[in-house]
Coordinates of C-alpha atoms (C1' of nucleotides) in Angstrom, one line a residue:
Chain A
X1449 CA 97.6 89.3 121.2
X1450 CA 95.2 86.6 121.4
X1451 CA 92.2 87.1 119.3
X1452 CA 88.7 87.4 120.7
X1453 CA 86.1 85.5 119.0
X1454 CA 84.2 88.5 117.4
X1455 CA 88.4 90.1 116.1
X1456 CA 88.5 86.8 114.8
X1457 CA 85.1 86.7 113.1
X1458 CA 86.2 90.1 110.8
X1459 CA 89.7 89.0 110.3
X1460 CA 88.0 86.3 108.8
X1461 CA 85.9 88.2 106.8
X1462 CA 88.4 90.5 105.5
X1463 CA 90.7 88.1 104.6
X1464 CA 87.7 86.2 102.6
X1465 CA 86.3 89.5 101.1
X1466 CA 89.3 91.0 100.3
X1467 CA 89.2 90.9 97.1
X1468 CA 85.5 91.4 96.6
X1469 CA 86.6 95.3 97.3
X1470 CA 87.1 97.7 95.0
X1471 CA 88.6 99.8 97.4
X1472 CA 90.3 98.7 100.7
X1473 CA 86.9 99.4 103.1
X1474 CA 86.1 102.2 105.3
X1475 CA 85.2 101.8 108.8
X1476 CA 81.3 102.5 107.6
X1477 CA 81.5 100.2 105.0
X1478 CA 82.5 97.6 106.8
X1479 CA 80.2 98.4 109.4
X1480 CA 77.7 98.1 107.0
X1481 CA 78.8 94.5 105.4
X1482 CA 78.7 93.6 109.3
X1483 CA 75.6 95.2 110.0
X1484 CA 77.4 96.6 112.5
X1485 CA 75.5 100.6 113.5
X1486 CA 78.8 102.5 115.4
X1487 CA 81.6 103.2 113.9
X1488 CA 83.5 102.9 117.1
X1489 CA 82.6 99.8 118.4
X1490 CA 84.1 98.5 114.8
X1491 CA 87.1 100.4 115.4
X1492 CA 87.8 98.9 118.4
X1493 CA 88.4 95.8 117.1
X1494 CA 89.9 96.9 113.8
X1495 CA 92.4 98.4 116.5
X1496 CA 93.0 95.1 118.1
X1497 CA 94.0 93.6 114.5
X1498 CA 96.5 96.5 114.0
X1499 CA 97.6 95.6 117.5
X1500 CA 98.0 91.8 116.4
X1501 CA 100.3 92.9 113.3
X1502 CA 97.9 91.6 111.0
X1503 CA 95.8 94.8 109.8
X1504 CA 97.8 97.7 108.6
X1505 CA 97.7 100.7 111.3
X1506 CA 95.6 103.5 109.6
X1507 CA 97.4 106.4 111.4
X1508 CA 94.4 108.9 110.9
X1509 CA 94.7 108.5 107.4
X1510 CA 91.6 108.2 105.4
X1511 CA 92.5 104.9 103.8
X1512 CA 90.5 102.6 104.4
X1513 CA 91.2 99.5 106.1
X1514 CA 94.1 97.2 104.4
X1515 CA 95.2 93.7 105.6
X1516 CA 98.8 93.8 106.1
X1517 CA 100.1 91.2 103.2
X1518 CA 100.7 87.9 104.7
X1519 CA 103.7 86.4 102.7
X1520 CA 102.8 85.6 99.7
X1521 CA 106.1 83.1 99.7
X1522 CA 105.8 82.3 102.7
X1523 CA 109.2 83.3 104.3
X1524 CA 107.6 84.1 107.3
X1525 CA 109.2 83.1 110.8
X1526 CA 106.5 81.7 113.5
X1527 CA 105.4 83.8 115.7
X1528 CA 104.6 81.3 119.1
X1529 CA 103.4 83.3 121.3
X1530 CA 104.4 85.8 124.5
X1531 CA 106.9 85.5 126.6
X1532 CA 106.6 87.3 130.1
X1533 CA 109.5 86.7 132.9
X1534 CA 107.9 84.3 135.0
X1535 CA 105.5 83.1 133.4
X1536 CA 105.6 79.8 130.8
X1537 CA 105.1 81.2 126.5
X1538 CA 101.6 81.9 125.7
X1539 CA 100.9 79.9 123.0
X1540 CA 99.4 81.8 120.2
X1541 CA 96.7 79.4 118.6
X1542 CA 96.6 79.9 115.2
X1543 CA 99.8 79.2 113.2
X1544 CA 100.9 83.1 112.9
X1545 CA 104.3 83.8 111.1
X1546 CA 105.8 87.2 110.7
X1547 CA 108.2 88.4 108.0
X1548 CA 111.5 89.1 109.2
X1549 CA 114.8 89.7 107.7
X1550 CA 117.3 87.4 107.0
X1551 CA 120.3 89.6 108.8
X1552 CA 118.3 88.9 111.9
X1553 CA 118.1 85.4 111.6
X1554 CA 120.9 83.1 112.9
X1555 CA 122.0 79.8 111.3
X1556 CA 119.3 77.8 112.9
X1557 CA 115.6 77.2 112.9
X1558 CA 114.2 80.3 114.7
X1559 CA 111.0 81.4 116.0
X1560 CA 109.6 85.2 117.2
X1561 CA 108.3 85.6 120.4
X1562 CA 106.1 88.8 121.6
X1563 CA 107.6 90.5 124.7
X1564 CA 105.2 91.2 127.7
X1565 CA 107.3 93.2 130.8
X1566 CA 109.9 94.8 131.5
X1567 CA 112.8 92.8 132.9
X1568 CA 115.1 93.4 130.1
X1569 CA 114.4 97.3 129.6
X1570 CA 118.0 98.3 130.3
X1571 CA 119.1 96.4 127.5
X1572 CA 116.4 97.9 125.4
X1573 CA 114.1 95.4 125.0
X1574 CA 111.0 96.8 125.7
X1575 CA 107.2 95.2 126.7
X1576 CA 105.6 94.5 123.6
X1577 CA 109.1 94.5 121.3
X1578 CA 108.8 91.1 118.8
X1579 CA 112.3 89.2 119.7
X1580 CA 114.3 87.3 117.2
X1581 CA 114.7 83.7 118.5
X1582 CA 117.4 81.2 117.5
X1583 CA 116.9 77.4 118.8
X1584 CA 119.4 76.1 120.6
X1585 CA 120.3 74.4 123.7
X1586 CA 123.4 75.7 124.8
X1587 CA 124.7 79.3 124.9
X1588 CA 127.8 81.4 125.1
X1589 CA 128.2 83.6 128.5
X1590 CA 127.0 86.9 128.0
X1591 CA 124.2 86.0 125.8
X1592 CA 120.1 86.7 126.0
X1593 CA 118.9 83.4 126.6
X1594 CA 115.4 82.2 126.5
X1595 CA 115.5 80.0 129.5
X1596 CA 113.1 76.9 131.1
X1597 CA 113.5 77.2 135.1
X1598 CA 112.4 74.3 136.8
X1599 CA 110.2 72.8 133.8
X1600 CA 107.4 75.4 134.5
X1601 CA 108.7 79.0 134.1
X1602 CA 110.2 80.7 130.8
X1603 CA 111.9 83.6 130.8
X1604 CA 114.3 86.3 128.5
X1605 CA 117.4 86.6 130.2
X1606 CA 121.1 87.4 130.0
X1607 CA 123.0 84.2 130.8
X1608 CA 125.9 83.4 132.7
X1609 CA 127.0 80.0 133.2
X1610 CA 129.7 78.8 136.0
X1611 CA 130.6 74.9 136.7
X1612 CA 127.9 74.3 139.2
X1613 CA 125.7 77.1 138.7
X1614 CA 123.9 79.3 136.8
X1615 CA 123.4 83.1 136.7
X1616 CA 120.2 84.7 134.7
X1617 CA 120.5 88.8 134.8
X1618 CA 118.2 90.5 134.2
X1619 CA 118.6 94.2 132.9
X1620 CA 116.2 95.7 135.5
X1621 CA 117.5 98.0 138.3
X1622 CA 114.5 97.0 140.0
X1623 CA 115.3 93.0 139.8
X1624 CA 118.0 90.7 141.7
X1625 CA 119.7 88.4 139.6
X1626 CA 118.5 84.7 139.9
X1627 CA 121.3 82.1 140.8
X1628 CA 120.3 77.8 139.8
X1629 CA 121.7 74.8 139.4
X1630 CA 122.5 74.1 136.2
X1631 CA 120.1 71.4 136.3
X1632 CA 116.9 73.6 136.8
X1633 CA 117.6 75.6 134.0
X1634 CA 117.4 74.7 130.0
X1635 CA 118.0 76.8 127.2
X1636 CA 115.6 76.6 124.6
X1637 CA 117.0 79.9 122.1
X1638 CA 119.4 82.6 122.1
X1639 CA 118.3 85.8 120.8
X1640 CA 119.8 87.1 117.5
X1641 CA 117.1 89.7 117.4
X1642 CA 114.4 92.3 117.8
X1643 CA 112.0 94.0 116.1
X1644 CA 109.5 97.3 117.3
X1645 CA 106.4 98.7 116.0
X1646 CA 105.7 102.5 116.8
Chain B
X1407 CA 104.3 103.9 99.4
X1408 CA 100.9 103.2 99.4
X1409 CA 98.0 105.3 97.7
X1410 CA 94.6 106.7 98.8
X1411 CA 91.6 105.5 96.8
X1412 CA 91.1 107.9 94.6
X1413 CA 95.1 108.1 93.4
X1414 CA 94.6 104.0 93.0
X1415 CA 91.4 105.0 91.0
X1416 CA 93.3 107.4 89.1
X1417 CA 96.6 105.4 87.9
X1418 CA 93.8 102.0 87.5
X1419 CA 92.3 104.2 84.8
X1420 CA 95.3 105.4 83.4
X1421 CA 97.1 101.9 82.9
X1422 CA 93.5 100.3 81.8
X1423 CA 93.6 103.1 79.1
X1424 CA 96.8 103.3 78.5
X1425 CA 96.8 101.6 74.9
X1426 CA 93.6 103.6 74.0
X1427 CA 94.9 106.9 74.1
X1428 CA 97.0 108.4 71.2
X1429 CA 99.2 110.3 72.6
X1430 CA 99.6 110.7 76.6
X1431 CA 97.2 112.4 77.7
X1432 CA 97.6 115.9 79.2
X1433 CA 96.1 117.1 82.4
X1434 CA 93.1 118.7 80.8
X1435 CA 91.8 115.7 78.8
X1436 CA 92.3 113.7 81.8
X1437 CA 90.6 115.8 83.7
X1438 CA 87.6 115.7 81.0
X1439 CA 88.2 111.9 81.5
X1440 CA 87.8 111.9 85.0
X1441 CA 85.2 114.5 84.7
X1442 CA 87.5 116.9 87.1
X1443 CA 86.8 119.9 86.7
X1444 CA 90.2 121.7 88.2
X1445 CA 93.7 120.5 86.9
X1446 CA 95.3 122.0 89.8
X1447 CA 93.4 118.8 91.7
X1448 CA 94.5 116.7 89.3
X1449 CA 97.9 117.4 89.3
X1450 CA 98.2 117.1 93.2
X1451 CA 96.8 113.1 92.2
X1452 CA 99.7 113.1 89.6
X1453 CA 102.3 114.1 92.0
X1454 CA 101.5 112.0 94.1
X1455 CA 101.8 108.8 91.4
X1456 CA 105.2 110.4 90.4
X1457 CA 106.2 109.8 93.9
X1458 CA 105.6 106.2 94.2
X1459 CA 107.3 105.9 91.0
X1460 CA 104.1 105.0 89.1
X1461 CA 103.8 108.0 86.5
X1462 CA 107.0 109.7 84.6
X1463 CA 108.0 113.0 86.2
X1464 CA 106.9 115.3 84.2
X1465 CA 109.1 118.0 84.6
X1466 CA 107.2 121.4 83.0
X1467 CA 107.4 119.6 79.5
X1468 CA 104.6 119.6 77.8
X1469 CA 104.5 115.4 76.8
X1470 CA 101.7 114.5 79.0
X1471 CA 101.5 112.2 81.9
X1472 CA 103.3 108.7 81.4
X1473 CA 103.8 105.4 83.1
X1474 CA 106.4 104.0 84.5
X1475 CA 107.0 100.6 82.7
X1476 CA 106.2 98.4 86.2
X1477 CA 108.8 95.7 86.7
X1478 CA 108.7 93.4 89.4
X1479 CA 108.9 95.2 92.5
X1480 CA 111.9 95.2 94.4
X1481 CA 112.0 94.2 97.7
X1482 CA 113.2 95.9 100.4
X1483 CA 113.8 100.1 101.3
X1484 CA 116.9 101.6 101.0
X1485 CA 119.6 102.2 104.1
X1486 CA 120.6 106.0 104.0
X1487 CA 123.4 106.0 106.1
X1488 CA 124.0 106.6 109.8
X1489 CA 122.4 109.5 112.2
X1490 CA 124.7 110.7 114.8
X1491 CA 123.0 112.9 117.6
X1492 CA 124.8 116.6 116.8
X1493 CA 126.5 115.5 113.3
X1494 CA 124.8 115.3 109.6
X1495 CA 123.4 112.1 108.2
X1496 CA 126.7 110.0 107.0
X1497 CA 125.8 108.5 103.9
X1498 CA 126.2 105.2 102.7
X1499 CA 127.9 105.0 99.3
X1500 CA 126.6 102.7 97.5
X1501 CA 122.5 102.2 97.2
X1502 CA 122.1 99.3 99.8
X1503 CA 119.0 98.8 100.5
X1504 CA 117.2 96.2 103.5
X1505 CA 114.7 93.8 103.8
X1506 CA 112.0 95.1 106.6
X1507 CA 108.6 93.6 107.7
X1508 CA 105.9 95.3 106.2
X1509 CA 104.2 95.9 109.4
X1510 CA 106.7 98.3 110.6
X1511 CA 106.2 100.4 107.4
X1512 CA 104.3 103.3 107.3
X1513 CA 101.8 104.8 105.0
X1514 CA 104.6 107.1 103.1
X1515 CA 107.8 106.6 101.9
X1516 CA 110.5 105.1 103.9
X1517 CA 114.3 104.4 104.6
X1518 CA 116.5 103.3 107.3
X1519 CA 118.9 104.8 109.2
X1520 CA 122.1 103.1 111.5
X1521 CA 121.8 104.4 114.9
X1522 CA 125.1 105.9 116.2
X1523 CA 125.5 107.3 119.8
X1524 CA 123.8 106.9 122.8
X1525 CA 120.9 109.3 123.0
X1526 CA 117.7 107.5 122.9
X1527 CA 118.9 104.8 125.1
X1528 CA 116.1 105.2 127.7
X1529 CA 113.6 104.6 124.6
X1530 CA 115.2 101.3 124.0
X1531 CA 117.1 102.7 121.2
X1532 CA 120.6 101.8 120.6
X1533 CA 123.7 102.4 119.4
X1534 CA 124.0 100.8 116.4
X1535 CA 120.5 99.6 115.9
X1536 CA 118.6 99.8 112.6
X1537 CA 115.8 102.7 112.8
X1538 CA 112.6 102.7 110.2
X1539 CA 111.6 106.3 109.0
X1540 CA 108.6 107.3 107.3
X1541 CA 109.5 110.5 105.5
X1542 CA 107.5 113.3 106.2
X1543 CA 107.9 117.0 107.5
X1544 CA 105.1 117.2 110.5
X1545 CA 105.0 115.3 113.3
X1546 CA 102.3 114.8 116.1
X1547 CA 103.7 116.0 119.8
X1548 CA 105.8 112.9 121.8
X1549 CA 106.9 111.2 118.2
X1550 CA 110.1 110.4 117.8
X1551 CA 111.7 112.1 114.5
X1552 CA 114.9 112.8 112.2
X1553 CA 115.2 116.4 112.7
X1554 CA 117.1 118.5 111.4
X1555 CA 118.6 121.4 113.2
X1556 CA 119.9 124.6 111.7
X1557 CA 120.7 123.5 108.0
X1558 CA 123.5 121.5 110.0
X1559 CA 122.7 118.8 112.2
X1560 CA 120.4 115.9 112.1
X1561 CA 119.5 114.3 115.1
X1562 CA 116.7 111.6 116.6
X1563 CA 114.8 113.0 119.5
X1564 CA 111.2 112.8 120.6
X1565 CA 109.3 116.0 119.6
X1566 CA 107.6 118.3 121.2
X1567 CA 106.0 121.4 119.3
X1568 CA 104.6 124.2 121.0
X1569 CA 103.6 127.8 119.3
X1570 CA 107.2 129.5 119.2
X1571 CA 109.3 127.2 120.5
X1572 CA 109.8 123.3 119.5
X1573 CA 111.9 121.1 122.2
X1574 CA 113.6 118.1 121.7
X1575 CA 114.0 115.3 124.3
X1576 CA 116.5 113.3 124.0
X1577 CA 116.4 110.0 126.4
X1578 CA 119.4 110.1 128.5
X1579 CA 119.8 111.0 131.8
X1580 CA 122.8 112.7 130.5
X1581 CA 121.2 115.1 128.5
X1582 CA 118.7 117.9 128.5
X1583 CA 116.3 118.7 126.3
X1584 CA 117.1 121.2 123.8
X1585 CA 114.7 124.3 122.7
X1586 CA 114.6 125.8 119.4
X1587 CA 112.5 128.4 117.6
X1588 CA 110.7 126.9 115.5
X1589 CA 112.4 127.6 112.1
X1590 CA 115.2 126.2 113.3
X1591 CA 113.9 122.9 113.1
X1592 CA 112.7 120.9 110.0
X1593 CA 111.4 117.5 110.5
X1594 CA 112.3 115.0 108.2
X1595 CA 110.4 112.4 109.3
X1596 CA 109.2 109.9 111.8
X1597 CA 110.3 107.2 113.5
X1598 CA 107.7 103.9 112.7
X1599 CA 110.3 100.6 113.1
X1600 CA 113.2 99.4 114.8
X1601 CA 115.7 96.6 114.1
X1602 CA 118.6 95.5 116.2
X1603 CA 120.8 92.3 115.6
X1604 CA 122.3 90.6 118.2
Chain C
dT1328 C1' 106.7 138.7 69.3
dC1329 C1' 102.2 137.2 70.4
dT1330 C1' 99.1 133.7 71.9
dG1331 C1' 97.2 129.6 73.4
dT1332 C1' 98.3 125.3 75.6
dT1333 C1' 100.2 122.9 79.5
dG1334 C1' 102.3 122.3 83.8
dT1335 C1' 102.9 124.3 88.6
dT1336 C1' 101.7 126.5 92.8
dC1337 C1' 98.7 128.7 95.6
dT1338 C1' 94.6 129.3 98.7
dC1339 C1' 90.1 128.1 100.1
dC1340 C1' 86.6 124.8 101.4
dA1341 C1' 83.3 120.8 102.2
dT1342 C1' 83.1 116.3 103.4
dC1343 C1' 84.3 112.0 105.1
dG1344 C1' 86.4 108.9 107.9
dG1345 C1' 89.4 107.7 111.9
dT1346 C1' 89.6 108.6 116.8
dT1347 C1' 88.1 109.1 121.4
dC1348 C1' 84.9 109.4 124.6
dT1349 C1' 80.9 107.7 127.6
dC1350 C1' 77.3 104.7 128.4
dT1351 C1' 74.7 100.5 127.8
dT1352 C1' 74.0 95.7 126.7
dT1353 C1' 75.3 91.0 126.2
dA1354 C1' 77.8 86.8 127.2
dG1355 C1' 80.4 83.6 129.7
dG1356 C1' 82.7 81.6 133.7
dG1357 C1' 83.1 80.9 138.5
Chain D
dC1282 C1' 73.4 84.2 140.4
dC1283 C1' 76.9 87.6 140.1
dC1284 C1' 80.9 89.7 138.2
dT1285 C1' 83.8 90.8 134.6
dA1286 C1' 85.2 91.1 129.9
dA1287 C1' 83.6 91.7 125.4
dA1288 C1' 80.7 94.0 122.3
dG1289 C1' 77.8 97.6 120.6
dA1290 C1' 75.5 102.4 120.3
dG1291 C1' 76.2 107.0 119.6
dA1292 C1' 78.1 111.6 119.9
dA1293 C1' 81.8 114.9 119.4
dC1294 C1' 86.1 116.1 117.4
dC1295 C1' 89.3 117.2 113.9
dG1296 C1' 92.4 116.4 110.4
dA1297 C1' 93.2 113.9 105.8
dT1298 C1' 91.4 113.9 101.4
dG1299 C1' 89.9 115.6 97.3
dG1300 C1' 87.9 119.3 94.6
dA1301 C1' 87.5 124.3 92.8
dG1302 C1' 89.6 128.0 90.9
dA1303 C1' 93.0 131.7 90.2
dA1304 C1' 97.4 133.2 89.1
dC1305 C1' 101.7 132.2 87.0
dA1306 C1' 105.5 130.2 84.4
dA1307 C1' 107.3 127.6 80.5
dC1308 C1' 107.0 126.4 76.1
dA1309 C1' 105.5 125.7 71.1
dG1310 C1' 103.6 127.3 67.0
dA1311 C1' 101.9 131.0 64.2

DNA sequence: TCTGTTGTTCTCCATCGGTTCTCTTTAGGG
DNA sequence: CCCTAAAGAGAACCGATGGAGAACAACAGA
């Protein structure tokens, strides 16, 4: 998720270079142009990018490697960071932004959010999904909330809200669901949706 | 759909020289062009560019190879209908077709399918979520494909290909895996994307 | 009808480039 | 100073790519 500083350093030169190429660049000729010497050392990194969303993967094919296009009109949604159940968002440094369509998006300013764990894999949302985030602070019962407990943790989970308490469930055989006081828990989104790489 | 280099190379020349030539030019004087040597080679590249929509299909007449007039590329890839675990692809009338992130695209042509039924579910797929497939008609072992079964049914399973027989897992506790010979299945492509709106 | 041109479909093959290892080196933080 | 994560070297693997060439089918013109 979170760049290291030598990913960083060939993003950067990609993007700058890119259109210096004739063709998109092979792992040796990029090697080369970093005066790198193995092939899989570069490819390790080139793997993280895919990884990151922002180099296209190259599933075996002998393609050469291609940025993925990053909005050219700009109607991309942030992407923040990660969010892991029990654990506050990882802030993503640079200012990332992911295209995503407009039937996923709800009425309001929305954000994406990169899913680390598995508390919500019975409702399908898997460790590593991208989720769909509408901002909000309020929320109908029944729906996936993105959720401030206690002003440290965030967390994905479904909500259910009772005069004097709230309910978060997670979708988890393996996890209990987690009872508050309304006053220990904010809403910060709702989630309209969800988006998976394979 | 997305080119290797040397179809790139190939249609570049072909729209640089488009105005230059007097008539479009057949195989064999491109080849001579290109200094090819076999037109069978050539006309693999060709296909190819007919594919992405980039060169007239040039169906055994003899007018030589012409582009496409280019206009400004539509966005979006086209939603085929519904799959149904045990039933045919439903079609959707009209040509709709859906806005999707390029990173969830593959190399190869794509379209999206409405998930119906409940047999991925332990994959995190479900019913009616918005699948991404890459057409195609080989798969690597523990992909998740269209398949199509018998000249009858079209399911998504994850694949499993051994010499002589080819199994299908669905992801259900309810289910078992299904074996096949081989010829009974065709694969129609592979699963790269998923959407889901909440 | 014959003939040469043009598109189509094969098979075969070399090479290149992405992938996956293992092992070593370097850098940075406690 | 030590430990771990990051980064690099290099070898082995294997499949995608792109080319050669042969055989064939469709068609046009003589």
């Amino acid at each position: 998720m979170k760049l290291t500083r030598r990913q960083q350093q060939i993003y950067d030169y990609l993007a700058q270079n890119a259109e210096h190429f004739e063709h998109p660049p092979t792992l040796d000729e990029l090697c080369r142009a970093l005066g790198l010497r193995s092939r899989g050392s570069l490819h390790k990194h080139i793997q993280a990018l895919v990884e990151a969303g922002l180099v296209e993967p190259m599933d075996r094919s002998h393609r050469g490697i291609r940025l993925v296009p990053q909005g050219p009109d700009e109607p991309g949604i942030p992407l923040l960071g990660t969010i892991a159940a029990g654990r506050p968002i990882e802030a993503v440094p640079q200012a990332e932004t992911m295209q995503v369509p407009e039937v996923l998006l709800g009425k309001g300013a929305c954000y994406v959010l990169k899913v680390s764990g598995d508390s919500m894999i019975d409702e399908g949302i898997l460790d590593g999904d991208y989720v769909v985030i509408e901002q909000r602070d309020s929320a109908r019962n029944g729906e996936i909330v993105v959720a401030l407990i206690g002003n440290e943790e965030v967390t994905l989970k479904r909500i259910e809200q009772h005069p004097g308490q709230v309910i978060l469930h997670p979708a988890n055989a393996a996890m209990e669901p987690m009872r508050y006081s309304p006053d220990e828990v904010r809403i910060q989104g709702v989630l309209k949706g969800l988006l998976r790489r394979y």
